[in-house]
CSV table of C-alpha atoms and ligand atoms in Angstrom, one decimal:
chain,number,residue,atom,x,y,z
A,1,MET,CA,-0.9,-4.3,-31.1
A,2,SER,CA,-0.2,-2.6,-27.4
A,3,LEU,CA,2.5,-1.0,-26.8
A,4,PHE,CA,2.8,-2.9,-24.0
A,5,SER,CA,2.8,-6.4,-25.0
A,6,GLY,CA,5.7,-9.0,-24.2
A,7,PHE,CA,6.2,-6.2,-21.5
A,8,TYR,CA,8.5,-8.1,-19.2
A,9,LYS,CA,9.8,-9.8,-22.2
A,10,LYS,CA,12.0,-6.6,-23.3
A,11,THR,CA,15.3,-5.2,-21.7
A,12,ARG,CA,15.5,-2.4,-19.2
A,13,GLU,CA,16.3,0.6,-21.4
A,14,GLU,CA,12.9,-0.6,-23.9
A,15,ARG,CA,11.1,-0.6,-20.8
A,16,ILE,CA,12.1,2.7,-19.8
A,17,THR,CA,11.7,4.0,-23.0
A,18,ILE,CA,8.0,2.6,-23.3
A,19,ALA,CA,7.4,4.0,-19.8
A,20,ALA,CA,8.4,7.0,-20.8
A,21,GLU,CA,6.3,7.5,-24.0
A,22,THR,CA,3.2,6.0,-23.0
A,23,ARG,CA,3.3,7.8,-20.0
A,24,GLN,CA,4.5,11.0,-20.8
A,25,LEU,CA,7.6,11.4,-18.4
A,26,SER,CA,9.9,13.8,-18.1
A,27,GLN,CA,13.4,13.9,-19.7
A,28,SER,CA,14.7,14.1,-15.2
A,29,SER,CA,12.4,11.1,-14.8
A,30,MET,CA,14.0,9.4,-18.2
A,31,ASP,CA,17.6,10.6,-16.6
A,32,ILE,CA,17.0,9.1,-13.2
A,33,LEU,CA,15.7,5.9,-14.6
A,34,LEU,CA,18.3,5.4,-17.2
A,35,ALA,CA,20.8,6.4,-14.5
A,36,ASP,CA,18.9,4.5,-12.0
A,37,GLN,CA,19.6,7.1,-9.7
A,38,ASN,CA,18.9,7.3,-5.7
A,39,LEU,CA,19.6,9.0,-2.9
A,40,SER,CA,22.6,11.2,-2.8
A,41,GLU,CA,25.0,10.9,0.5
A,42,SER,CA,24.0,14.4,1.3
A,43,VAL,CA,20.3,13.9,1.1
A,44,ALA,CA,20.2,10.4,2.9
A,45,GLY,CA,22.6,11.6,5.7
A,46,LYS,CA,20.1,14.2,6.1
A,47,MET,CA,17.0,11.9,6.6
A,48,ALA,CA,18.4,9.1,9.0
A,49,GLU,CA,20.9,9.3,11.6
A,50,ASN,CA,23.8,7.6,11.7
A,51,HIS,CA,23.8,6.4,7.7
A,52,LEU,CA,26.3,4.5,6.5
A,53,GLY,CA,25.2,4.1,2.6
A,54,THR,CA,21.7,3.4,1.5
A,55,PHE,CA,19.7,0.8,0.9
A,56,ALA,CA,18.4,-0.8,-2.8
A,57,LEU,CA,15.1,-2.7,-3.5
A,58,PRO,CA,13.8,-3.1,-7.3
A,59,PHE,CA,11.5,-0.2,-8.7
A,60,SER,CA,9.2,-2.1,-11.2
A,61,PHE,CA,6.4,-1.2,-13.3
A,62,VAL,CA,2.5,-2.5,-13.8
A,63,PRO,CA,2.1,-1.3,-17.1
A,64,GLN,CA,-1.9,-1.0,-17.3
A,65,LEU,CA,-4.7,-0.5,-14.6
A,66,VAL,CA,-8.0,1.2,-14.9
A,67,VAL,CA,-9.3,3.1,-12.1
A,68,ASP,CA,-12.6,5.2,-12.5
A,69,GLY,CA,-12.7,4.9,-16.5
A,70,ILE,CA,-8.9,5.9,-16.6
A,71,GLU,CA,-5.7,3.7,-17.8
A,72,TYR,CA,-2.8,4.3,-15.1
A,73,SER,CA,0.7,2.6,-15.0
A,74,ILE,CA,1.8,0.8,-11.1
A,75,PRO,CA,5.0,1.9,-10.0
A,76,MET,CA,6.1,-0.8,-7.5
A,77,VAL,CA,9.3,-0.9,-4.9
A,78,THR,CA,9.3,-5.1,-3.9
A,79,GLU,CA,11.9,-7.6,-3.1
A,80,GLU,CA,9.0,-10.4,-3.4
A,81,PRO,CA,9.2,-12.3,-6.7
A,82,SER,CA,5.6,-12.5,-8.2
A,83,VAL,CA,3.7,-9.7,-6.7
A,84,VAL,CA,4.8,-7.7,-9.7
A,85,ALA,CA,3.7,-10.3,-12.3
A,86,ALA,CA,0.3,-11.1,-10.2
A,87,CYS,CA,-0.7,-7.6,-10.1
A,88,SER,CA,-0.1,-7.0,-14.5
A,89,PHE,CA,-2.0,-10.4,-14.8
A,90,GLY,CA,-5.0,-9.1,-12.1
A,91,ALA,CA,-5.0,-5.7,-13.4
A,92,LYS,CA,-5.3,-7.3,-17.5
A,93,ILE,CA,-8.7,-9.2,-16.2
A,94,ILE,CA,-9.9,-6.6,-14.6
A,95,SER,CA,-9.2,-3.6,-16.4
A,96,LYS,CA,-11.2,-5.8,-19.5
A,97,ALA,CA,-14.0,-5.9,-17.1
A,98,GLY,CA,-14.1,-2.5,-16.8
A,99,GLY,CA,-11.5,-1.6,-14.6
A,100,PHE,CA,-11.9,-0.4,-10.7
A,101,SER,CA,-14.3,2.2,-9.2
A,102,SER,CA,-12.7,4.5,-6.5
A,103,HIS,CA,-14.9,6.0,-3.3
A,104,ILE,CA,-14.2,8.8,-0.8
A,105,SER,CA,-16.6,10.7,1.6
A,106,GLU,CA,-13.8,12.4,3.7
A,107,ARG,CA,-10.1,13.2,4.8
A,108,LEU,CA,-9.6,14.1,7.7
A,109,MET,CA,-6.8,13.0,10.4
A,110,ILE,CA,-7.4,12.8,13.9
A,111,GLY,CA,-5.0,13.3,16.9
A,112,GLN,CA,-5.6,12.9,20.3
A,113,VAL,CA,-4.9,14.5,24.0
A,114,ALA,CA,-4.9,12.4,26.7
A,115,LEU,CA,-5.5,13.7,29.9
A,116,TYR,CA,-5.6,11.7,33.4
A,117,ASP,CA,-6.4,12.8,36.9
A,118,VAL,CA,-9.2,14.8,35.9
A,119,PRO,CA,-11.7,15.4,38.8
A,120,ASN,CA,-14.9,15.2,37.1
A,121,LYS,CA,-14.7,13.6,34.1
A,122,THR,CA,-18.2,14.6,32.7
A,123,GLU,CA,-18.2,18.4,33.7
A,124,ALA,CA,-14.9,18.3,32.1
A,125,GLN,CA,-16.2,16.7,29.1
A,126,ALA,CA,-19.1,19.4,28.9
A,127,ALA,CA,-16.3,22.0,29.8
A,128,ILE,CA,-14.5,21.6,26.8
A,129,LEU,CA,-16.9,21.0,24.0
A,130,ALA,CA,-18.3,24.5,25.5
A,131,GLN,CA,-14.6,26.3,24.8
A,132,GLN,CA,-14.6,24.0,21.2
A,133,ASP,CA,-14.8,27.2,18.9
A,134,LEU,CA,-12.2,29.1,20.5
A,135,LEU,CA,-9.5,25.2,20.9
A,136,LEU,CA,-10.1,24.6,17.6
A,137,GLN,CA,-8.9,28.4,17.2
A,138,GLN,CA,-5.7,28.1,18.9
A,139,ALA,CA,-5.1,24.7,17.2
A,140,ASN,CA,-5.0,26.8,13.7
A,141,GLN,CA,-2.9,29.4,15.0
A,142,ALA,CA,-0.7,26.3,16.0
A,143,HIS,CA,-0.4,25.8,11.7
A,144,PRO,CA,-1.7,28.9,10.0
A,145,SER,CA,-0.2,27.8,6.6
A,146,ILE,CA,-2.5,25.0,6.2
A,147,VAL,CA,-5.6,27.0,7.3
A,148,LYS,CA,-4.1,29.3,4.2
A,149,ARG,CA,-4.2,25.9,2.4
A,150,GLY,CA,-8.2,25.7,3.1
A,151,GLY,CA,-7.8,23.0,5.3
A,152,GLY,CA,-7.6,22.9,9.7
A,153,ALA,CA,-9.2,21.6,12.6
A,154,ARG,CA,-12.8,21.2,12.0
A,155,GLN,CA,-13.8,19.5,14.9
A,156,LEU,CA,-13.3,18.1,18.5
A,157,THR,CA,-14.5,15.0,20.1
A,158,VAL,CA,-14.6,13.6,23.7
A,159,GLU,CA,-14.5,10.4,25.0
A,160,GLN,CA,-14.0,9.2,29.2
A,161,LYS,CA,-12.2,5.6,28.3
A,162,ASP,CA,-11.1,3.6,32.3
A,163,ASP,CA,-8.9,6.8,33.9
A,164,PHE,CA,-8.5,9.1,30.7
A,165,LEU,CA,-10.5,11.7,29.0
A,166,ILE,CA,-9.5,11.5,25.6
A,167,VAL,CA,-9.9,14.3,23.6
A,168,TYR,CA,-9.6,14.1,19.7
A,169,LEU,CA,-8.8,16.7,16.9
A,170,HIS,CA,-10.2,16.2,13.4
A,171,VAL,CA,-8.2,18.0,11.1
A,172,ASP,CA,-8.1,18.8,7.0
A,173,VAL,CA,-4.7,18.2,6.5
A,174,GLN,CA,-4.6,18.5,2.3
A,175,GLU,CA,-2.2,17.1,0.6
A,176,ALA,CA,0.3,15.9,3.9
A,177,MET,CA,0.2,12.8,6.2
A,178,GLY,CA,-0.2,15.3,8.4
A,179,ALA,CA,1.1,14.2,11.3
A,180,ASN,CA,3.8,17.0,12.1
A,181,ILE,CA,0.9,19.3,11.6
A,182,LEU,CA,-1.9,17.0,13.9
A,183,ASN,CA,1.4,17.1,16.8
A,184,ASN,CA,1.7,20.7,16.8
A,185,MET,CA,-2.2,21.6,16.8
A,186,LEU,CA,-2.2,18.9,19.8
A,187,GLU,CA,0.9,20.8,21.5
A,188,ALA,CA,-0.9,24.3,21.7
A,189,ILE,CA,-4.2,22.5,23.3
A,190,LYS,CA,-2.7,20.2,25.7
A,191,GLU,CA,-2.1,22.8,28.5
A,192,PRO,CA,-5.1,24.5,28.2
A,193,LEU,CA,-7.1,21.4,27.9
A,194,ALA,CA,-5.1,20.2,31.4
A,195,ALA,CA,-6.2,23.4,32.9
A,196,LEU,CA,-9.9,23.4,31.4
A,197,THR,CA,-9.9,20.3,32.8
A,198,GLN,CA,-8.1,20.2,36.0
A,199,GLY,CA,-6.6,17.2,35.1
A,200,LYS,CA,-2.8,16.4,33.8
A,201,ALA,CA,-2.3,15.6,30.8
A,202,LEU,CA,-0.2,12.5,29.3
A,203,MET,CA,0.7,13.3,25.9
A,204,ALA,CA,-0.5,14.6,22.6
A,205,ILE,CA,0.2,12.7,19.7
A,206,LEU,CA,-1.6,12.1,15.7
A,207,SER,CA,-3.5,8.7,15.9
A,208,ASN,CA,-2.5,6.3,12.8
A,209,TYR,CA,-6.4,5.1,13.1
A,210,ALA,CA,-7.3,7.0,10.5
A,211,THR,CA,-11.1,6.3,10.4
A,212,GLU,CA,-11.5,9.6,8.6
A,213,SER,CA,-9.2,8.9,5.5
A,214,LEU,CA,-11.2,5.6,4.6
A,215,VAL,CA,-11.0,4.3,1.0
A,216,THR,CA,-12.9,1.8,-0.6
A,217,ALA,CA,-11.8,0.2,-4.4
A,218,SER,CA,-14.0,-2.3,-5.9
A,219,CYS,CA,-14.7,-4.1,-9.2
A,220,ARG,CA,-17.2,-6.3,-10.8
A,221,ILE,CA,-15.9,-8.8,-12.6
A,222,PRO,CA,-18.0,-10.7,-15.7
A,223,ILE,CA,-17.8,-14.5,-14.0
A,224,LYS,CA,-17.6,-15.7,-17.7
A,225,GLN,CA,-13.9,-13.9,-18.2
A,226,LEU,CA,-12.4,-15.9,-15.4
A,227,HIS,CA,-12.3,-19.0,-17.6
A,228,ILE,CA,-12.7,-20.4,-21.5
A,229,GLU,CA,-14.4,-22.9,-20.3
A,230,SER,CA,-18.1,-21.5,-18.0
A,231,HIS,CA,-18.8,-24.3,-15.6
A,232,THR,CA,-14.9,-23.5,-14.8
A,233,ALA,CA,-15.3,-19.8,-14.9
A,234,LEU,CA,-18.1,-20.3,-12.2
A,235,GLU,CA,-15.9,-22.5,-10.1
A,236,THR,CA,-13.3,-20.6,-9.7
A,237,ALA,CA,-15.6,-17.3,-8.5
A,238,GLN,CA,-17.6,-19.5,-5.9
A,239,ARG,CA,-14.2,-20.5,-4.6
A,240,ILE,CA,-12.3,-17.3,-4.8
A,241,ALA,CA,-16.2,-16.2,-2.6
A,242,LYS,CA,-15.8,-19.2,-0.3
A,243,ALA,CA,-11.9,-18.0,0.0
A,244,SER,CA,-13.3,-14.4,1.1
A,245,GLN,CA,-15.7,-16.0,3.8
A,246,LEU,CA,-13.0,-18.1,5.0
A,247,ALA,CA,-10.7,-14.8,5.5
A,248,GLN,CA,-14.1,-13.4,7.3
A,249,VAL,CA,-14.3,-15.7,10.2
A,250,ASP,CA,-10.6,-17.3,10.5
A,251,PRO,CA,-7.9,-15.2,11.9
A,252,TYR,CA,-4.8,-17.4,10.6
A,253,ARG,CA,-6.5,-17.2,6.9
A,254,ALA,CA,-7.4,-13.3,7.5
A,255,THR,CA,-3.6,-12.3,8.2
A,256,THR,CA,-2.4,-14.0,5.4
A,257,HIS,CA,-5.3,-12.7,3.2
A,258,ASN,CA,-4.3,-8.7,4.1
A,259,LYS,CA,-1.0,-10.1,3.7
A,260,GLY,CA,-1.6,-10.1,0.1
A,261,ILE,CA,-3.6,-6.9,0.1
A,262,PHE,CA,-0.3,-5.2,1.1
A,263,ASN,CA,2.1,-7.0,-1.2
A,264,GLY,CA,0.7,-4.2,-3.7
A,265,ILE,CA,-0.7,-1.9,-1.2
A,266,ASP,CA,3.3,-1.6,0.5
A,267,ALA,CA,5.0,-1.7,-3.3
A,268,LEU,CA,3.2,1.4,-4.4
A,269,VAL,CA,3.2,3.4,-0.8
A,270,LEU,CA,6.9,2.3,-0.5
A,271,ALA,CA,7.1,4.1,-4.3
A,272,THR,CA,5.3,6.5,-3.6
A,273,GLY,CA,7.7,7.6,-0.4
A,274,ASN,CA,5.0,7.5,1.7
A,275,ASP,CA,5.0,5.9,5.5
A,276,TRP,CA,4.1,2.1,4.9
A,277,ARG,CA,4.3,1.7,8.9
A,278,ALA,CA,1.4,4.3,9.2
A,279,ILE,CA,-0.8,2.5,6.7
A,280,GLU,CA,-0.1,-1.2,8.3
A,281,ALA,CA,-0.9,-0.2,11.2
A,282,GLY,CA,-3.8,1.5,10.4
A,283,ALA,CA,-5.5,-1.0,8.5
A,284,HIS,CA,-4.3,-4.1,10.6
A,285,ALA,CA,-6.8,-1.8,13.3
A,286,TYR,CA,-9.6,-1.4,11.1
A,287,ALA,CA,-9.3,-5.1,10.2
A,288,ILE,CA,-10.3,-5.9,13.8
A,289,ARG,CA,-12.9,-3.0,14.5
A,290,ASN,CA,-15.4,-5.4,15.3
A,291,GLY,CA,-13.4,-7.2,17.6
A,292,GLN,CA,-12.0,-10.2,15.6
A,293,TYR,CA,-9.2,-9.8,12.7
A,294,ARG,CA,-10.7,-10.3,9.5
A,295,GLY,CA,-9.9,-10.3,5.7
A,296,LEU,CA,-10.2,-6.2,4.4
A,297,SER,CA,-11.4,-7.1,1.5
A,298,THR,CA,-14.3,-9.3,0.6
A,299,TRP,CA,-15.5,-11.3,-2.7
A,300,GLU,CA,-18.9,-12.3,-4.0
A,301,ILE,CA,-21.2,-13.8,-6.7
A,302,THR,CA,-24.3,-11.6,-7.5
A,303,ASP,CA,-26.3,-12.5,-10.6
A,304,GLU,CA,-23.3,-12.9,-13.4
A,305,ASP,CA,-20.6,-11.3,-11.3
A,306,LEU,CA,-17.7,-11.5,-9.3
A,307,ILE,CA,-17.6,-8.5,-7.2
A,308,GLY,CA,-14.9,-7.1,-4.7
A,309,THR,CA,-14.8,-4.8,-2.2
A,310,LEU,CA,-11.6,-3.4,0.2
A,311,THR,CA,-12.3,-0.6,2.4
A,312,ILE,CA,-9.4,0.6,3.8
A,313,PRO,CA,-7.8,3.9,5.7
A,314,LEU,CA,-4.9,5.7,3.4
A,315,PRO,CA,-3.7,8.8,5.4
A,316,ILE,CA,-1.5,9.2,1.7
A,317,ALA,CA,0.3,12.3,1.0
A,318,THR,CA,1.9,13.5,-1.8
A,319,VAL,CA,3.6,16.1,0.1
A,320,GLY,CA,5.8,16.4,3.2
A,321,GLY,CA,7.9,13.8,4.9
A,322,SER,CA,10.8,12.1,2.8
A,323,ILE,CA,8.3,13.0,-0.7
A,324,GLY,CA,10.6,15.6,-2.5
A,325,LEU,CA,13.5,14.4,-1.6
A,326,ASN,CA,14.0,10.8,-3.2
A,327,PRO,CA,14.6,11.3,-7.1
A,328,LYS,CA,12.9,8.2,-7.4
A,329,VAL,CA,9.3,9.1,-5.8
A,330,GLN,CA,9.2,12.0,-8.1
A,331,VAL,CA,9.8,9.2,-11.1
A,332,ALA,CA,6.5,7.5,-9.4
A,333,PHE,CA,4.7,10.6,-9.1
A,334,ASP,CA,5.9,11.3,-13.3
A,335,ILE,CA,4.1,8.0,-14.0
A,336,LEU,CA,1.3,8.0,-12.1
A,337,GLY,CA,0.2,11.3,-13.6
A,338,GLN,CA,1.4,13.8,-10.9
A,339,PRO,CA,-2.2,12.2,-8.4
A,340,ASN,CA,-3.1,14.4,-5.9
A,341,ALA,CA,-3.6,12.8,-2.3
A,342,ARG,CA,-7.1,11.1,-2.9
A,343,ARG,CA,-6.5,10.0,-6.7
A,344,LEU,CA,-3.4,8.6,-4.8
A,345,ALA,CA,-5.4,6.7,-2.2
A,346,SER,CA,-8.0,5.5,-5.2
A,347,LEU,CA,-5.1,4.3,-6.5
A,348,ILE,CA,-3.4,2.4,-3.7
A,349,ALA,CA,-6.9,0.7,-2.5
A,350,SER,CA,-7.4,-0.8,-6.4
A,351,VAL,CA,-3.7,-2.2,-6.3
A,352,GLY,CA,-4.4,-3.6,-3.0
A,353,LEU,CA,-7.6,-5.8,-4.8
A,354,CYS,CA,-6.2,-6.3,-7.5
A,355,GLN,CA,-3.2,-7.9,-5.7
A,356,ASN,CA,-5.6,-9.8,-3.7
A,357,PHE,CA,-7.7,-11.1,-6.8
A,358,ALA,CA,-4.2,-12.2,-8.3
A,359,ALA,CA,-3.6,-14.6,-5.0
A,360,LEU,CA,-7.1,-15.7,-4.7
A,361,ARG,CA,-7.5,-16.9,-8.4
A,362,ALA,CA,-4.3,-18.7,-7.9
A,363,LEU,CA,-5.0,-20.2,-4.5
A,364,VAL,CA,-8.3,-21.9,-5.2
A,365,THR,CA,-7.4,-23.3,-8.8
A,366,SER,CA,-3.4,-23.7,-9.3
A,367,GLY,CA,-2.4,-23.4,-6.2
A,368,ILE,CA,0.1,-20.5,-5.2
A,369,GLN,CA,3.1,-22.4,-5.4
A,370,GLN,CA,3.0,-22.9,-9.0
A,371,GLY,CA,3.6,-19.3,-10.0
A,372,HIS,CA,5.9,-18.7,-6.9
A,373,MET,CA,7.9,-21.0,-7.3
A,374,LYS,CA,8.9,-20.1,-10.7
A,375,LEU,CA,10.2,-16.9,-9.4
A,376,HIS,CA,11.3,-18.0,-6.4
A,377,ALA,CA,14.1,-20.5,-8.3
A,378,LYS,CA,15.4,-17.6,-10.2
A,379,SER,CA,16.5,-16.4,-6.9
A,380,LEU,CA,17.5,-19.2,-5.6
A,381,ALA,CA,19.6,-19.9,-8.9
A,382,MET,CA,21.3,-16.5,-8.2
A,383,LEU,CA,21.6,-17.0,-4.1
A,384,ALA,CA,23.7,-20.5,-5.0
A,385,GLY,CA,25.7,-18.2,-7.8
A,386,ALA,CA,24.5,-18.7,-10.9
A,387,GLN,CA,25.3,-16.0,-13.4
A,388,ASP,CA,23.9,-14.9,-16.5
A,389,HIS,CA,22.5,-17.1,-18.6
A,390,GLU,CA,23.2,-20.1,-16.6
A,391,ILE,CA,20.5,-18.0,-14.0
A,392,ASP,CA,17.4,-19.9,-16.2
A,393,GLN,CA,18.7,-23.2,-16.8
A,394,ALA,CA,19.6,-23.7,-13.4
A,395,ALA,CA,15.9,-22.4,-12.4
A,396,GLN,CA,14.3,-24.6,-14.8
A,397,LEU,CA,16.5,-27.5,-14.0
A,398,LEU,CA,15.6,-26.6,-10.3
A,399,ARG,CA,11.8,-26.8,-10.4
A,400,GLN,CA,11.8,-30.2,-11.9
A,401,ALA,CA,13.5,-31.5,-9.2
A,402,PRO,CA,12.1,-33.3,-5.8
A,403,HIS,CA,13.4,-30.7,-3.3
A,404,THR,CA,13.5,-27.1,-4.5
A,405,ASN,CA,16.2,-25.1,-2.0
A,406,LEU,CA,19.5,-24.3,-2.5
A,407,GLU,CA,21.2,-26.9,-1.8
A,408,THR,CA,19.9,-28.4,-4.6
A,409,ALA,CA,20.5,-24.8,-6.7
A,410,GLN,CA,23.9,-25.5,-5.6
A,411,ALA,CA,24.2,-28.9,-6.9
A,412,ILE,CA,22.7,-27.9,-9.9
A,413,LEU,CA,24.8,-25.1,-10.6
A,414,GLU,CA,27.7,-27.5,-10.2
A,415,THR,CA,26.3,-30.0,-12.7
A,416,ILE,CA,26.2,-27.0,-15.4
A,417,ARG,CA,29.4,-26.0,-15.3
A,418,ILE,CA,31.0,-29.4,-15.2
A,419,LYS,CA,28.9,-29.8,-18.4
A,420,ALA,CA,30.5,-26.3,-19.5
A,421,GLU,CA,33.9,-27.2,-19.3
A,422,LYS,CA,33.5,-30.9,-21.1
A,423,PRO,CA,35.2,-30.0,-24.6
B,501,NDP,P1,5.6,17.4,7.0
B,501,NDP,O1,5.6,18.2,8.2
B,501,NDP,O2,6.7,16.3,6.7
B,501,NDP,O3,4.6,18.4,5.7
B,501,NDP,C1,4.2,18.9,6.1
B,501,NDP,C2,4.0,20.1,5.2
B,501,NDP,O4,3.5,20.2,3.6
B,501,NDP,C3,2.7,21.3,5.6
B,501,NDP,O5,2.8,21.4,7.1
B,501,NDP,C4,2.8,22.1,4.5
B,501,NDP,O6,4.0,23.2,5.3
B,501,NDP,C5,3.4,21.3,3.1
B,501,NDP,N1,2.6,22.1,2.2
B,501,NDP,C6,2.8,21.9,1.2
B,501,NDP,N2,1.9,22.2,0.4
B,501,NDP,C7,0.9,21.7,1.0
B,501,NDP,C8,-0.4,20.4,0.7
B,501,NDP,N3,-1.2,20.8,-0.8
B,501,NDP,N4,-1.1,20.5,1.1
B,501,NDP,C9,-0.7,19.7,2.8
B,501,NDP,N5,0.6,20.5,3.3
B,501,NDP,C10,1.5,21.2,2.0
B,501,NDP,O7,4.6,15.7,7.0
B,501,NDP,P2,3.9,15.6,7.7
B,501,NDP,O8,3.3,17.0,8.7
B,501,NDP,O9,2.5,15.4,6.8
B,501,NDP,O10,4.1,14.8,8.5
B,501,NDP,C11,4.2,13.5,7.9
B,501,NDP,C12,5.6,12.9,8.4
B,501,NDP,O11,5.7,12.6,9.8
B,501,NDP,C13,5.9,11.4,7.9
B,501,NDP,O12,7.3,11.4,7.5
B,501,NDP,C14,6.2,10.5,8.7
B,501,NDP,O13,6.8,9.6,9.0
B,501,NDP,C15,6.5,11.5,9.6
B,501,NDP,N6,5.5,11.2,11.5
B,501,NDP,C16,4.8,10.1,11.8
B,501,NDP,C17,4.2,9.8,13.2
B,501,NDP,C18,3.2,8.9,12.5
B,501,NDP,O14,2.4,7.8,11.9
B,501,NDP,N7,2.4,8.6,14.0
B,501,NDP,C19,4.7,10.8,14.3
B,501,NDP,C20,5.4,11.9,13.7
B,501,NDP,C21,5.9,11.5,12.5
B,501,NDP,P3,3.7,24.4,4.4
B,501,NDP,O15,2.2,25.2,4.8
B,501,NDP,O16,4.3,25.2,6.2
B,501,NDP,O17,4.2,25.0,3.8
């Protein structure tokens, strides 16, 4: 029997012990988890201005997710009930089907220098391209350490858009997300570009539209694995494929479809200390790349399988920003087996597709509310003031009530307490 069976029923300490044994966590990770250690005052105070304290969210664990033939456990930081349970459920089904496959063809970040008042944009464009080698050299001189690490500025491209002549710098940032690296390089070539084009430089900044850091995750689930009865399994697969089609044609659905993907992606991005605003901004821009906002993932039926695919820009880092400062982020990397940036990006895309599968499967079968309400009822019971054993009792009664809201939760709690007081 797997060490993970009945994982969700264990105590927090038991879960930590199992996670530590299975993923060979370091003693320091164990200590951080057991003490639930977060940012120290001195670190938090340096991370952001006007700091008053820290703000906690649950740090959770998806036991088994197979990506490219390797089994991982996934740390997740999320406040939303049912995200971790849904991901674990989806991961179980997809792992049985062989797990996820990932593909990354390149990993470059793009930054831009926007020029305006350029007297002849076409001539200026040609002049920039003629000076490309020198400009790349100037960019690399602004951040020589990334060149020593095997990265650096690789290419310049130029486009005319409206009043602007825009120069794009394409940089290999190795294990970093690259905002500071690119901004340094772009600042260094800003004035030379203005001089070369006889124009004015408006700004020099990284772009979060990371179209050269695309990651694809896919999975192939035998339809018969979707339900014990073959006709229900086929109907479930067909309805998931229909839901995917709906997210391609209706932006109202596409937005929610993608939000479901981000339930998983954000949770892992946050746990690994990455910049989730950057990931969100880039992915939503990618979702509307053809002029209409669409679902980022697709599901289709071929022969006997349901095939899911998700392609998304993921400029993910394993160094830089706050990654080295947050003790829980170090634990997250330990749980993941210290992946490099490419591996981490593959895991994040897989988690997004996994979360999407779990949500669609629930939506087109029992409906999302069934699973959601179970956990939502617990949250409402706690909000109403339920303590310890009262929480499960109140949640259970609340799920049977006609209106699952705070008012009902308060009334139920009152009844429970009155009954408990009676001799
Ligand atoms: P940092 O500048 O924090 O860290 C990157 C540095 O890490 C590198 O310059 C390098 O410095 C060092 N490093 C150590 N090992 C490696 C390695 N193997 N590969 C690459 N670098 C390595 O981070 P980024 O430049 O990545 O910027 C990310 C931060 O910028 C995030 O916090 C983000 O929120 C923020 N930011 C984001 C913006 C945006 O998204 N638009 C805008 C501005 C900031 P060295 O070689 O000198 O040791």
